Short mmCIF file of C-alpha atoms in Angstrom, two decimals:
data_model
loop_
_atom_site.label_atom_id
_atom_site.label_comp_id
_atom_site.label_asym_id
_atom_site.label_seq_id
_atom_site.Cartn_x
_atom_site.Cartn_y
_atom_site.Cartn_z
CA MET P 826 58.89 52.11 -51.97
CA ILE P 827 58.48 48.19 -50.48
CA LEU P 828 55.35 47.27 -48.92
CA ILE P 829 55.48 45.72 -46.31
CA GLY P 830 52.44 43.56 -44.28
CA LEU P 831 52.38 43.24 -40.92
CA THR P 832 50.11 41.10 -38.76
CA GLY P 833 49.84 39.03 -35.92
CA GLY P 834 47.09 37.59 -33.40
CA VAL P 835 43.99 39.49 -32.21
CA ALA P 836 45.64 40.98 -29.14
CA THR P 837 49.48 40.54 -29.58
CA GLY P 838 50.27 44.44 -29.68
CA LYS P 839 49.96 44.95 -33.22
CA SER P 840 48.50 47.97 -33.35
CA THR P 841 51.48 49.39 -30.89
CA VAL P 842 53.90 48.13 -32.81
CA ALA P 843 52.58 49.63 -35.94
CA GLN P 844 52.78 53.47 -33.79
CA MET P 845 56.01 52.60 -33.49
CA PHE P 846 57.41 51.93 -37.28
CA LYS P 847 55.10 54.99 -37.88
CA GLN P 848 56.78 57.01 -35.58
CA CYS P 849 60.01 55.84 -37.22
CA GLY P 850 58.98 57.44 -40.62
CA ALA P 851 57.02 54.26 -42.12
CA VAL P 852 53.76 54.99 -43.89
CA VAL P 853 51.24 52.90 -41.60
CA ILE P 854 47.68 51.99 -43.12
CA ASP P 855 45.29 50.23 -40.91
CA ALA P 856 43.06 47.79 -42.37
CA ASP P 857 40.60 48.07 -39.49
CA ALA P 858 40.72 51.79 -40.11
CA LEU P 859 39.58 51.05 -43.78
CA ALA P 860 36.87 48.28 -42.49
CA ARG P 861 35.35 50.96 -40.57
CA GLU P 862 35.24 53.62 -42.69
CA VAL P 863 33.94 51.51 -46.13
CA VAL P 864 30.87 50.55 -43.84
CA GLN P 865 29.95 54.19 -42.59
CA PRO P 866 26.17 54.83 -43.33
CA ASP P 867 24.42 54.11 -46.66
CA LYS P 868 27.78 53.21 -48.24
CA PRO P 869 27.69 50.19 -50.80
CA ALA P 870 29.01 48.35 -48.13
CA TRP P 871 26.79 49.95 -45.07
CA ARG P 872 23.85 48.59 -47.67
CA ASP P 873 25.43 44.74 -48.32
CA VAL P 874 26.06 44.57 -44.32
CA VAL P 875 22.60 45.29 -43.01
CA ARG P 876 21.03 43.45 -46.35
CA THR P 877 22.61 40.24 -45.04
CA PHE P 878 22.96 40.64 -40.77
CA SER P 879 19.52 42.83 -40.67
CA LYS P 880 19.51 46.43 -38.27
CA LYS P 881 20.08 44.66 -35.18
CA VAL P 882 23.68 45.24 -36.01
CA LEU P 883 23.30 48.81 -36.13
CA ASN P 884 23.55 51.49 -33.14
CA PRO P 885 21.07 54.46 -33.16
CA ASP P 886 23.08 56.55 -34.94
CA ARG P 887 22.96 54.27 -37.54
CA THR P 888 26.63 53.23 -37.99
CA ILE P 889 27.59 49.63 -37.72
CA ASN P 890 27.81 48.26 -33.92
CA ARG P 891 30.79 46.04 -34.32
CA GLN P 892 30.25 44.16 -31.38
CA ALA P 893 26.99 42.81 -32.37
CA LEU P 894 28.42 42.41 -35.28
CA GLY P 895 31.42 40.82 -33.90
CA SER P 896 29.18 38.18 -31.77
CA ILE P 897 27.18 36.62 -34.54
CA VAL P 898 30.84 36.39 -36.77
CA PHE P 899 33.11 34.90 -34.63
CA ARG P 900 30.42 32.42 -33.66
CA TYR P 901 29.46 31.72 -37.02
CA PRO P 902 32.71 31.00 -39.49
CA ALA P 903 30.43 30.96 -42.34
CA LYS P 904 28.87 34.09 -41.87
CA ARG P 905 32.11 35.58 -41.18
CA ARG P 906 33.29 34.87 -44.44
CA ARG P 907 30.35 36.56 -45.41
CA LEU P 908 31.11 39.25 -44.38
CA GLU P 909 34.35 39.18 -45.43
CA ARG P 910 33.47 38.94 -49.41
CA ILE P 911 31.52 42.37 -48.60
CA ILE P 912 34.74 44.15 -46.50
CA HIS P 913 37.69 42.74 -47.98
CA PRO P 914 37.26 43.69 -51.62
CA ARG P 915 36.77 47.37 -51.14
CA VAL P 916 39.14 47.35 -48.35
CA ALA P 917 42.14 46.16 -50.88
CA ARG P 918 41.04 49.15 -53.40
CA GLU P 919 41.61 51.79 -50.73
CA GLN P 920 44.41 50.28 -49.65
CA GLN P 921 46.06 50.26 -53.63
CA ARG P 922 44.85 53.46 -53.46
CA LEU P 923 47.06 54.71 -50.48
CA THR P 924 49.78 52.56 -51.51
CA ARG P 925 50.38 54.15 -54.56
CA GLU P 926 49.90 57.72 -53.48
CA ALA P 927 52.68 57.00 -51.13
CA ALA P 928 55.04 55.70 -53.57
CA ARG P 929 54.36 58.20 -55.79
CA LYS P 930 55.42 60.91 -52.22
CA ASP P 931 58.29 59.20 -51.55
CA PRO P 932 59.60 56.28 -54.13
CA THR P 933 62.40 55.13 -51.50
CA ALA P 934 59.18 55.15 -48.62
CA VAL P 935 58.50 52.31 -46.38
CA VAL P 936 54.82 51.39 -46.03
CA LEU P 937 53.06 48.80 -43.96
CA TYR P 938 49.93 47.29 -44.02
CA ASP P 939 48.75 46.47 -40.46
CA VAL P 940 46.10 43.77 -41.54
CA PRO P 941 45.19 41.01 -38.92
CA LEU P 942 43.81 38.73 -41.61
CA LEU P 943 46.94 38.74 -43.84
CA PHE P 944 47.35 34.81 -44.36
CA GLU P 945 43.96 34.20 -44.22
CA ALA P 946 42.58 36.49 -46.69
CA GLY P 947 45.33 35.81 -49.17
CA ILE P 948 46.77 39.10 -48.57
CA ASP P 949 50.62 38.14 -48.04
CA LYS P 950 50.78 36.89 -51.58
CA ARG P 951 50.24 41.23 -52.25
CA VAL P 952 53.17 42.28 -50.17
CA GLN P 953 56.84 42.24 -50.13
CA LYS P 954 57.81 41.08 -46.87
CA ILE P 955 55.64 40.06 -43.97
CA ILE P 956 56.12 40.97 -40.22
CA VAL P 957 54.29 39.22 -37.43
CA VAL P 958 53.76 40.16 -33.86
CA THR P 959 53.64 37.91 -31.40
CA ALA P 960 51.71 36.93 -28.28
CA ASP P 961 51.70 33.77 -25.82
CA GLN P 962 47.96 32.83 -25.85
CA GLN P 963 47.36 33.80 -21.73
CA THR P 964 48.35 37.09 -23.15
CA GLN P 965 46.11 37.26 -25.92
CA ILE P 966 43.46 36.50 -23.26
CA ALA P 967 44.26 39.11 -20.88
CA ARG P 968 44.07 41.58 -22.99
CA LEU P 969 40.88 40.66 -24.80
CA LYS P 970 38.88 40.62 -21.51
CA LYS P 971 40.25 44.07 -20.26
CA ARG P 972 39.93 45.75 -23.29
CA ASN P 973 37.43 44.28 -24.72
CA GLY P 974 35.33 42.90 -21.88
CA LEU P 975 35.13 39.80 -23.35
CA SER P 976 34.86 35.89 -21.20
CA ARG P 977 37.28 33.63 -21.25
CA ALA P 978 35.24 31.20 -23.51
CA GLU P 979 34.71 34.42 -26.27
CA ALA P 980 38.02 35.21 -26.25
CA LEU P 981 39.39 31.99 -27.41
CA ARG P 982 36.67 31.79 -29.95
CA ARG P 983 38.41 34.74 -31.44
CA ILE P 984 42.04 33.72 -30.93
CA ARG P 985 40.71 30.50 -32.66
CA SER P 986 39.18 31.78 -35.75
CA GLN P 987 42.65 33.23 -36.60
CA MET P 988 45.39 31.00 -38.11
CA PRO P 989 47.81 30.01 -35.08
CA LEU P 990 49.90 32.49 -34.30
CA ALA P 991 53.30 29.66 -34.78
CA LYS P 992 52.64 28.77 -38.36
CA LYS P 993 52.02 33.19 -38.75
CA ALA P 994 55.77 33.03 -37.25
CA GLN P 995 57.18 30.40 -39.28
CA MET P 996 56.00 32.86 -42.85
CA ALA P 997 57.45 35.40 -41.24
CA ASP P 998 60.26 37.58 -42.76
CA LEU P 999 60.66 39.24 -39.04
CA VAL P 1000 59.17 38.29 -35.60
CA ILE P 1001 58.83 40.96 -33.17
CA ASP P 1002 57.35 40.17 -29.70
CA GLY P 1003 54.74 41.99 -28.29
CA THR P 1004 54.82 41.12 -24.58
CA VAL P 1005 58.29 42.84 -24.07
CA SER P 1006 58.49 45.89 -22.18
CA ARG P 1007 57.95 49.27 -24.42
CA ALA P 1008 61.12 50.42 -24.14
CA VAL P 1009 62.67 47.14 -25.56
CA GLY P 1010 59.74 46.98 -27.90
CA ARG P 1011 60.27 49.97 -29.41
CA ARG P 1012 64.42 49.56 -29.81
CA ARG P 1013 63.76 46.48 -31.79
CA VAL P 1014 61.16 48.30 -34.44
CA GLN P 1015 63.41 51.12 -34.92
CA GLU P 1016 65.88 48.16 -36.18
CA ALA P 1017 63.78 46.27 -38.38
CA PHE P 1018 62.81 49.86 -39.78
CA ALA P 1019 66.94 50.26 -40.24
CA ILE P 1020 66.58 46.98 -42.45
CA LEU P 1021 62.83 47.91 -44.05
CA SER P 1022 64.65 51.22 -45.29
CA GLN P 1023 68.17 49.33 -46.59
CA TRP P 1024 65.17 47.19 -48.60
CA ALA P 1025 63.06 50.33 -49.72
CA THR P 1026 65.94 51.41 -51.66
CA SER P 1027 67.91 48.25 -52.76
CA LYS P 1028 66.98 45.90 -55.43
CA SER P 1029 68.70 43.21 -53.40
CA ARG P 1030 66.56 41.00 -51.48
CA PHE P 1031 67.25 38.49 -48.71
#
């Protein structure tokens, strides 16, 4: 088995790439999905979030309003770090459990951990190889405006809250352009998956 960290910047197309890897046969663990799971109403992380940020970040059904919470943490870095201290350890434990489960089912599995803050949270030290999905900043801004309804200033704030993409790409084992056509992207993912499969079944590492 090999554990790959899949990351990129916000709105670079990382989720689309992750889905393509899944179609190739990779086991994909989604950090955002785990983060949503650990803050379900009345779970320990949910209680910590409400205690820290007040009930103003709740929807009427008591679930976390991610947009309201995001508007706070992306504006104030100290508050973002407080949220990360609540969420990250719990997500890490669940990721490790799912990785062990995948390895038991298939000792040669290619497991991709899809995580936005791979480098920022130090998760790069827990994976064997790293894939970074890139996009130019104008594409990121346009996608955030369309997908999240953000203003240009809000979109830039979210982009700049993360490590620069160029720096992430320098530390990657593989880089995938998230702005190419779906057909080209699928072909590149298939090529990358073939390489990852070789890594998973071989003791040698390039």
